[in-house]
Coordinates of C-alpha atoms in Angstrom, one line a residue:
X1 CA 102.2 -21.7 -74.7
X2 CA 99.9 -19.2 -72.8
X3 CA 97.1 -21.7 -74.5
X4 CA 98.2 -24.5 -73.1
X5 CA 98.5 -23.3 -69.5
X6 CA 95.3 -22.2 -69.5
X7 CA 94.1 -25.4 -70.8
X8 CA 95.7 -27.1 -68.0
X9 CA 94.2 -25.1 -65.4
X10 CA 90.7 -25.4 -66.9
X11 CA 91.3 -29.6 -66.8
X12 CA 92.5 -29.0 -63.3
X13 CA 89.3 -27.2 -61.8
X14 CA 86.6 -29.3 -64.5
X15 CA 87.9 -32.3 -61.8
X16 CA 87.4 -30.3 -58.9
X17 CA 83.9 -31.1 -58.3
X18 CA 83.5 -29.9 -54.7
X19 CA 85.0 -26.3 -55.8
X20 CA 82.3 -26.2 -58.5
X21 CA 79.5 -26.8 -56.2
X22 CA 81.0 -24.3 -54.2
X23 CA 81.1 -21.7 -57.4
X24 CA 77.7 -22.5 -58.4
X25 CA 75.3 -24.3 -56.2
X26 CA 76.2 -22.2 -53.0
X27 CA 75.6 -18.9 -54.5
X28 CA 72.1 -20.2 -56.2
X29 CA 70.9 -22.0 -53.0
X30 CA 71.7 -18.4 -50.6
X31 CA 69.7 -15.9 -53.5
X32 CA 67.0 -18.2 -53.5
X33 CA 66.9 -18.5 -49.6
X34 CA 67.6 -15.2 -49.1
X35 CA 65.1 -13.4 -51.5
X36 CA 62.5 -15.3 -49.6
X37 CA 63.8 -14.9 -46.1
X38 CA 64.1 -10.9 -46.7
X39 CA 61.4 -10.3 -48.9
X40 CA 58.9 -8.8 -46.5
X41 CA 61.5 -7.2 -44.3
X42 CA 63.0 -5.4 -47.6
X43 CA 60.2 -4.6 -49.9
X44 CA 58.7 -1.3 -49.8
X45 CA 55.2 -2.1 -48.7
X46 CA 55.5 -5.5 -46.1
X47 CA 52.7 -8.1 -47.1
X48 CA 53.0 -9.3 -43.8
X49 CA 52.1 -5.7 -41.4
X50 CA 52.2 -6.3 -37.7
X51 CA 48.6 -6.8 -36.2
X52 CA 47.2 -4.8 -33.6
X53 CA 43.7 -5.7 -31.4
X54 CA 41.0 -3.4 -31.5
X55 CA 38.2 -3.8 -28.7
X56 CA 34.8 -0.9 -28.8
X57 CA 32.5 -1.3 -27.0
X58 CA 28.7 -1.9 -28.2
X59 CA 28.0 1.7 -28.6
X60 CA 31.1 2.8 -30.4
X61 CA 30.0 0.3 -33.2
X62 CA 27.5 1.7 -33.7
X63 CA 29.3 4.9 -34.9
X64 CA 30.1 4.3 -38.1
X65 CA 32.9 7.0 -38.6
X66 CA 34.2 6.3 -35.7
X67 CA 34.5 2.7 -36.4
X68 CA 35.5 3.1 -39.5
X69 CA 38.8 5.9 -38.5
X70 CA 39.8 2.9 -36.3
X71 CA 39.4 -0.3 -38.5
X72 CA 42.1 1.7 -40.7
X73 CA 45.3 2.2 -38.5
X74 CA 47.9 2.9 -41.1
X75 CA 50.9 0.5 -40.9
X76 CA 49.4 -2.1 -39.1
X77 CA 46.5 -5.0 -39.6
X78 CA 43.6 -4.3 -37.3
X79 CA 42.0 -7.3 -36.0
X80 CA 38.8 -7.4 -34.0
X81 CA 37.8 -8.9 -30.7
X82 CA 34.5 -9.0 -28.7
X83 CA 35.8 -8.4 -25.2
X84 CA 39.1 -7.1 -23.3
X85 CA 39.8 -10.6 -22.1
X86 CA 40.1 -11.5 -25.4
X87 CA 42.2 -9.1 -26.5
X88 CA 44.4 -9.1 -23.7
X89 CA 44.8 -13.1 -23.8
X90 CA 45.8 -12.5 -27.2
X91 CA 48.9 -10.0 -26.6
X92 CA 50.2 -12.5 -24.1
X93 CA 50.5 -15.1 -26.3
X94 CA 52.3 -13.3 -29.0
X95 CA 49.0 -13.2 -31.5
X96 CA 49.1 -9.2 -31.8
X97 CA 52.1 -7.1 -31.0
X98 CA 50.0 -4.4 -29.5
X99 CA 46.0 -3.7 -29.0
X100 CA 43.9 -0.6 -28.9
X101 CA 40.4 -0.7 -26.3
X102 CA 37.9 1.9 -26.7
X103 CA 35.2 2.5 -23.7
X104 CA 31.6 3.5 -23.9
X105 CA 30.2 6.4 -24.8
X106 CA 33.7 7.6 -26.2
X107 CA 32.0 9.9 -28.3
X108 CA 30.7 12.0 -25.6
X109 CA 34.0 11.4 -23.6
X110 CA 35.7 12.9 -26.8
X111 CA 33.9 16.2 -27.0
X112 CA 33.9 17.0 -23.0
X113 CA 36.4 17.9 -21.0
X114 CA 39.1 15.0 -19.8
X115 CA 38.8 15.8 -16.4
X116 CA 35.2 14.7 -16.4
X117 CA 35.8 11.0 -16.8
X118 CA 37.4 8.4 -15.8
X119 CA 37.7 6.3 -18.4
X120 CA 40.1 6.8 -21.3
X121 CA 41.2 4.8 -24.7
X122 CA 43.8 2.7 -23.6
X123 CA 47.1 1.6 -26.0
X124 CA 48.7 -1.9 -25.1
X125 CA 51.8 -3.2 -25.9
X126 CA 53.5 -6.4 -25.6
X127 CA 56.2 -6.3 -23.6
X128 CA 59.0 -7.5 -26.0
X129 CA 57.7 -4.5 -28.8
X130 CA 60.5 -2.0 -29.5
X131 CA 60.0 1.6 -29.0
X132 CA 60.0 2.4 -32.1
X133 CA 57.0 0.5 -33.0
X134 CA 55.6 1.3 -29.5
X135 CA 55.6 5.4 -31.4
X136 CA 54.7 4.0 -34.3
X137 CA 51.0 2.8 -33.3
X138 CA 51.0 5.9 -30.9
X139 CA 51.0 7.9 -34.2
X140 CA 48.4 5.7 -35.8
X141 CA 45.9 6.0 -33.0
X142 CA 46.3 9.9 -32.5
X143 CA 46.1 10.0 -36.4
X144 CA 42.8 8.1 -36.0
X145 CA 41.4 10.4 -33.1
X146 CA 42.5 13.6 -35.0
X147 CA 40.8 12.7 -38.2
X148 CA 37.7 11.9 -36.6
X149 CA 37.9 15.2 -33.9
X150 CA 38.6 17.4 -37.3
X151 CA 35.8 15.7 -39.1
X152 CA 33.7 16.4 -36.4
X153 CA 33.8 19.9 -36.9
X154 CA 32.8 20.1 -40.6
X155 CA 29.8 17.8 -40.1
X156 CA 26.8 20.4 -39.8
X157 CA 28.2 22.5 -42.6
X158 CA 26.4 22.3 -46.0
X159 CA 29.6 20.8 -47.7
X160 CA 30.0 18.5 -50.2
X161 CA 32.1 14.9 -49.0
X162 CA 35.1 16.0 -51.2
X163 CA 35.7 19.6 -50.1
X164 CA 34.9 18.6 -46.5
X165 CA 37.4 16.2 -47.1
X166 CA 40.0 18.8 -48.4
X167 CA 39.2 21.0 -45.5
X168 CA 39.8 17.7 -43.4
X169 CA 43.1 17.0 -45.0
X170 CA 44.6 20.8 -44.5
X171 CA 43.5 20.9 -41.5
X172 CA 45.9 17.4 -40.6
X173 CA 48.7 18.7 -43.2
X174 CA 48.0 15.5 -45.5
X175 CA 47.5 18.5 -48.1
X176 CA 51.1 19.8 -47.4
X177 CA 53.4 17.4 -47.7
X178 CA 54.6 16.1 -50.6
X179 CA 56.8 12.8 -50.5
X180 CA 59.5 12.2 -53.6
X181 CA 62.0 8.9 -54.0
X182 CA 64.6 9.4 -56.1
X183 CA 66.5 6.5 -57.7
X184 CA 69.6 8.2 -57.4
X185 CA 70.0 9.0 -54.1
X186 CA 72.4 7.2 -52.2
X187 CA 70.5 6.2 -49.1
X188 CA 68.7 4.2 -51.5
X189 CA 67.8 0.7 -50.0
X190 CA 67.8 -2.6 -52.2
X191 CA 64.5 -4.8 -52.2
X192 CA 65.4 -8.4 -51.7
X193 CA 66.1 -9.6 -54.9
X194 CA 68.6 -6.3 -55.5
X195 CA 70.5 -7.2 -52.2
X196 CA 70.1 -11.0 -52.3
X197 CA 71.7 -11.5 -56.1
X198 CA 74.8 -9.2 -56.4
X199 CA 75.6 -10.4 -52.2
X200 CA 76.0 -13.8 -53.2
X201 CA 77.3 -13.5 -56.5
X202 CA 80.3 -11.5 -55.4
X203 CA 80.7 -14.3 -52.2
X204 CA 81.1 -17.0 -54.4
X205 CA 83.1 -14.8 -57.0
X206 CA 85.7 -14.3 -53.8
X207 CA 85.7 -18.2 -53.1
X208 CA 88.0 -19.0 -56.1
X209 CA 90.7 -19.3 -53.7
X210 CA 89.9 -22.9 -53.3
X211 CA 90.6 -24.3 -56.7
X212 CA 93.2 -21.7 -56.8
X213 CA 95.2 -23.0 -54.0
X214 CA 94.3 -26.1 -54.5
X215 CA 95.3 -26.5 -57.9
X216 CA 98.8 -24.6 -57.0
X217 CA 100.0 -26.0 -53.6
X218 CA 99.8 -29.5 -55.7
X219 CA 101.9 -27.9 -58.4
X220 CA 104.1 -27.0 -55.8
X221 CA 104.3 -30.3 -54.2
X222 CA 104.4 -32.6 -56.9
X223 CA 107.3 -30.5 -58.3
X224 CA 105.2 -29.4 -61.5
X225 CA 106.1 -25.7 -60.6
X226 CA 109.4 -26.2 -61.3
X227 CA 109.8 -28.4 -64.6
X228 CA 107.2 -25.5 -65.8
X229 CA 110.0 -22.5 -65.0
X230 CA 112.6 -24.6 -67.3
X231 CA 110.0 -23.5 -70.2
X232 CA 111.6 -20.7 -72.3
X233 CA 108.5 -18.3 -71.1
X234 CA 108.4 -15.4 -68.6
X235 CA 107.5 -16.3 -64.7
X236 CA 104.1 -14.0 -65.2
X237 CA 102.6 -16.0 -68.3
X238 CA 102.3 -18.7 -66.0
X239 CA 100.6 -16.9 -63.6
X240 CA 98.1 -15.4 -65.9
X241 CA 97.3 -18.2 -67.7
X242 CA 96.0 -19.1 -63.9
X243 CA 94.0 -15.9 -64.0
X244 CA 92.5 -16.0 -67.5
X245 CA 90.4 -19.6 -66.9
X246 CA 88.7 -17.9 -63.3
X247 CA 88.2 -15.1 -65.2
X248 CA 86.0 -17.2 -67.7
X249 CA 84.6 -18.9 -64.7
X250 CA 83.2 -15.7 -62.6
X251 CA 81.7 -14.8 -65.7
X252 CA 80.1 -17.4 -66.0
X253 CA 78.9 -17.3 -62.7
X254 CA 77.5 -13.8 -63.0
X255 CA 75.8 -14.2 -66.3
X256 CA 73.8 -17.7 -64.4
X257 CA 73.4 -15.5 -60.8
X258 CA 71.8 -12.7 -63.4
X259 CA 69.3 -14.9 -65.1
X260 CA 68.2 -16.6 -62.1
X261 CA 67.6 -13.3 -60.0
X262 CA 65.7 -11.7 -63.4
X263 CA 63.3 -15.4 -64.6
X264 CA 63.4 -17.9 -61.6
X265 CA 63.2 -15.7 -58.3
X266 CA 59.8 -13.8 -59.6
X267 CA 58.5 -17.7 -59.6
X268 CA 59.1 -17.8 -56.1
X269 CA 58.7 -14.3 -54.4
X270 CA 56.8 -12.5 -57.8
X271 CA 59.8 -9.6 -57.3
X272 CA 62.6 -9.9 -60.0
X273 CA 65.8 -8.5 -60.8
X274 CA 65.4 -5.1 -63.5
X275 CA 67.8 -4.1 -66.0
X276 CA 68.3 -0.8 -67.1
X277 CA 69.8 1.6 -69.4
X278 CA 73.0 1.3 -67.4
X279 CA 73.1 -2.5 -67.2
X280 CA 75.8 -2.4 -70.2
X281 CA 78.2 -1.7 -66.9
X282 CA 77.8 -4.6 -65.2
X283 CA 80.5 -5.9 -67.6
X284 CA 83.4 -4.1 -66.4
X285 CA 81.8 -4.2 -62.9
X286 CA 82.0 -7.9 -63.0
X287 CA 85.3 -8.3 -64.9
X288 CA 87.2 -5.7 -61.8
X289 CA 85.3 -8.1 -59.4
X290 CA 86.6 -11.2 -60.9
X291 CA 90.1 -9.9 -61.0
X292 CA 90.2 -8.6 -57.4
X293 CA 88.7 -12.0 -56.2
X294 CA 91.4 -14.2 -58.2
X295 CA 93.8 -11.7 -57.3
X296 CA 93.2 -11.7 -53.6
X297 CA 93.1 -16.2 -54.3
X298 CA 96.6 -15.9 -56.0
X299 CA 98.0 -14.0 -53.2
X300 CA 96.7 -16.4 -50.6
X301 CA 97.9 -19.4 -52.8
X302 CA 101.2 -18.3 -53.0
X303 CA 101.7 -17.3 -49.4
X304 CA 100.3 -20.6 -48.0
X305 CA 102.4 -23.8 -47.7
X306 CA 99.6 -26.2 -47.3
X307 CA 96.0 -26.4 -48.9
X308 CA 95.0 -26.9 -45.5
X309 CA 96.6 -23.2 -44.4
X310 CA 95.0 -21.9 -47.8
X311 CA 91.4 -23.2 -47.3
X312 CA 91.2 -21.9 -43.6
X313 CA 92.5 -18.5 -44.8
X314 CA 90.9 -18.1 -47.6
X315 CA 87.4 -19.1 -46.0
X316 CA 88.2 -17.1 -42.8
X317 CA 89.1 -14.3 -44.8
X318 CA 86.6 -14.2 -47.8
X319 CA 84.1 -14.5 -44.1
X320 CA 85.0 -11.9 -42.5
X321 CA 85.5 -9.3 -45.8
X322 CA 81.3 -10.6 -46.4
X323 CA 81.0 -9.8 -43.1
X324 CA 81.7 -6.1 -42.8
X325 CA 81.6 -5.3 -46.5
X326 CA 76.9 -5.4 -46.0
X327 CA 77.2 -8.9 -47.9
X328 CA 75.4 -11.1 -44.8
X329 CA 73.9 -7.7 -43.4
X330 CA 72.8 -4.9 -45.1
X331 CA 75.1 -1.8 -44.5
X332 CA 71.8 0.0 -44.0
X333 CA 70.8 -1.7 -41.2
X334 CA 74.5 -1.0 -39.8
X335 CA 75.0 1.4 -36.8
X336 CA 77.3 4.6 -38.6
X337 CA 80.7 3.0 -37.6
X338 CA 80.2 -0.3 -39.1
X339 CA 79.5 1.7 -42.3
X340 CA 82.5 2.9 -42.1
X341 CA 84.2 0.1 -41.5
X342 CA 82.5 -1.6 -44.3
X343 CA 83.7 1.0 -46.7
X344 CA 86.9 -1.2 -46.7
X345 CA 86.3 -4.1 -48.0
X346 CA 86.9 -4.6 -51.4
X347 CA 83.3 -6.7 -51.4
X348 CA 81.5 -3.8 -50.5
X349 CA 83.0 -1.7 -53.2
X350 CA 82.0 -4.4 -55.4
X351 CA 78.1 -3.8 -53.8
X352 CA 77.8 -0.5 -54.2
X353 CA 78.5 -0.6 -57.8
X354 CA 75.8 -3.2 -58.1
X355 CA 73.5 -1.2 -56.2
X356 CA 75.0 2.2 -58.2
X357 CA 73.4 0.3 -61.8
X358 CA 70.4 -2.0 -60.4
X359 CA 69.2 0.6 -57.8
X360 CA 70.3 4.2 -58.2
X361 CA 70.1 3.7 -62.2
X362 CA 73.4 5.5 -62.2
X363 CA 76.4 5.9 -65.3
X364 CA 79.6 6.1 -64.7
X365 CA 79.7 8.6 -62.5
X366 CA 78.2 6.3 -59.7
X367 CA 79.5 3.1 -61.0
X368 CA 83.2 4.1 -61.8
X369 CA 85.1 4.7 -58.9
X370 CA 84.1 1.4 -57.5
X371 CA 85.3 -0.6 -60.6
X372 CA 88.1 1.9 -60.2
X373 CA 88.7 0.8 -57.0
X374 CA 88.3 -2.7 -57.4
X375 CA 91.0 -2.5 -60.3
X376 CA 93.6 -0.7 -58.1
X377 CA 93.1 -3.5 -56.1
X378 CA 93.3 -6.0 -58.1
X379 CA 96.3 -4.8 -59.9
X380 CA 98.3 -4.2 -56.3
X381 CA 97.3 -7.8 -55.3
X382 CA 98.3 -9.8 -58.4
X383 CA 101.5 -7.6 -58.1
X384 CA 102.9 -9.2 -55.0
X385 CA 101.4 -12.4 -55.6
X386 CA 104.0 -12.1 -58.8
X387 CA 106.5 -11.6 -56.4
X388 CA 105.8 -14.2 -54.3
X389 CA 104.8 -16.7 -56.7
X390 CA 108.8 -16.4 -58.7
X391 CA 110.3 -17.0 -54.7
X392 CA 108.2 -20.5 -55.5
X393 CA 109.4 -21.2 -58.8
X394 CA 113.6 -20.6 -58.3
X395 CA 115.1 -23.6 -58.6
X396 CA 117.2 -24.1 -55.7

């Protein structure tokens, strides 16, 4: 019997071909967009640094090591221009974000006194540049200065380029700071590909409510709920022979937003989704997913008395849950109460224990109290959808 319910439902949604676009194409069409919308914003080293105008005048050229500290701002792409008009023409049109002018005989102005002249290196910004950035070529231009004063004073010594170098590097603390990444780490942040793919896959997972309710509300109409309670089987097989067929579905889903994010997004943005040794946890990620999304669609289902009612709330809702849970934006980027607030919904939990395998390489230790969660969720919501779905099914 439990067979042939699920076989109904499976008929039912096969027809539904809007709901399997939405299933299917949405959450291909948003990774795809996505990964190539965030990729430079996201990845570690951006392809795509900020440029910055550098002017020096004729004599500075002709330094060498002085041209050669400033042609390498770190962060940014220098670009060269042959006058101050130039440069300035091109921050007010959007060209550079900021610019950098060196006057004459800046060598001589570095190694006297500053009260002596007049003229100093000037920074520009554009005026829409936010602070942070504004500090951020600060940095790189006192970097550039300091390496060049400190190199300065090794330069009559009788020392070779490396150890002058190491005495130039201790001197600027490059020498004493060591930087680690750990995998683990919780602050870890996702690349575009790791954000992009589990996001939309657990979005569309949550969208089952619109065969769900679709397929039920015209049970319930058509009186089909009611000829199916005078069958000799309990109230709950009929309600999880609604859950098993989505089940198969999400899976589904998963396995096809998986493959896409691992062979076709590297075509398009050359970064792809890893596995690791903890991939084998997906499963059970993906299964306490599944059940809290059909869950969540069953309760909505039975609650609603129109499709209409169930569409707008389930769509509203599944919204908003995306929302705050760091699906549309990353909870990284999110000011410290919205990370709070994100750490209840049920799609961020969902996430983090994408992000707990893909990112931080983590076991169960990570992993499990998210699919924990998601199952104590899951189980709570198919409870009263129980409930609510026998008030449907007494015949009257």
């Amino acid at each position: 019997m439990l067979f042939a319910v699920i076989k109904k439902e499976l008929l039912l949604v096969s027809r539904d071909i809007h709901a399997l676009l939405v299933l299917f194409l949405l959450p291909i069409v948003f990774i795809l967009i996505m990964s190539l919308a965030l990729q430079d914003r996201m990845s570690g080293e951006s392809k795509d640094r900020p440029a910055v105008g550098l002017w020096m005048a004729a004599d500075n050229r002709l330094n060498g090591e002085l041209s050669q500290h400033f042609q390498q701002l770190e962060g940014v792409r220098v670009e060269n221009f042959e006058s101050p008009a130039e440069l300035t023409r091109a921050l007010q049109q959007g060209e550079i974000i900021g610019g950098v002018m060196l006057p004459a005989r800046f060598e001589k102005i570095i190694q006297s006194p500053v009260t002596e002249h007049s003229e100093k290196l000037r920074v520009l910004y554009a005026a829409t540049l936010p602070g942070s950035m504004r500090r951020s070529i600060l940095g790189a231009v006192r970097q550039a200065l300091g390496a060049y004063q400190v190199n300065q004073l090794f330069k009559h010594d009788d020392l070779s380029e490396s150890e002058r170098q190491q005495r130039v590097d201790h001197l600027l603390g490059r020498s004493l700071v060591v930087t680690e990444t750990y995998g683990t780490e919780k602050e870890s942040q996702p690349n575009s590909v790791q954000q992009s793919v589990p996001a939309w896959l657990i979005f569309a997972m949550f969208f089952v409510v619109l065969p769900i309710s679709t397929t039920l509300l015209t049970e319930r109409q058509q009186g089909t709920l009611h000829r199916l309670q005078t069958l000799p089987v309990p109230r709950s097989y009929l309600l999880i022979g609604k859950l098993i067929p989505y089940l198969g579905i999400n899976l589904i889903q998963a396995a096809l937003m998986l493959l896409i994010g691992i062979h076709l997004v590297p075509l398009l943005t050359g970064e792809g989704l890893q596995l690791n040794g903890q991939s084998w946890l997906l499963l059970p990620l993906i299964v306490a997913t599944s059940l809290s999304a059909i869950s969540f669609a069953l309760l909505i289902a039975t609650q609603a008395k129109t499709t209409e009612q169930a569409t707008t709330l389930g769509g509203i809702s599944n919204l908003i849950l995306a929302a705050i849970g760091g699906i549309m934006v990353p909870t990284f980027v999110m000011p410290e109460l919205m990370q709070q607030i994100a750490a209840l919904s049920p799609m961020n939990w969902a996430l983090e224990g994408f992000f707990s395998i893909l990112l931080r390489q983590g076991g169960w230790a990570m992993a499990g109290p998210e699919i924990l969660k998601l199952l104590a969720f899951s189980g709570c919501l198919f409870l009263l959808s129980l409930h609510s779905y026998k008030g449907l099914t007494e015949i009257k």
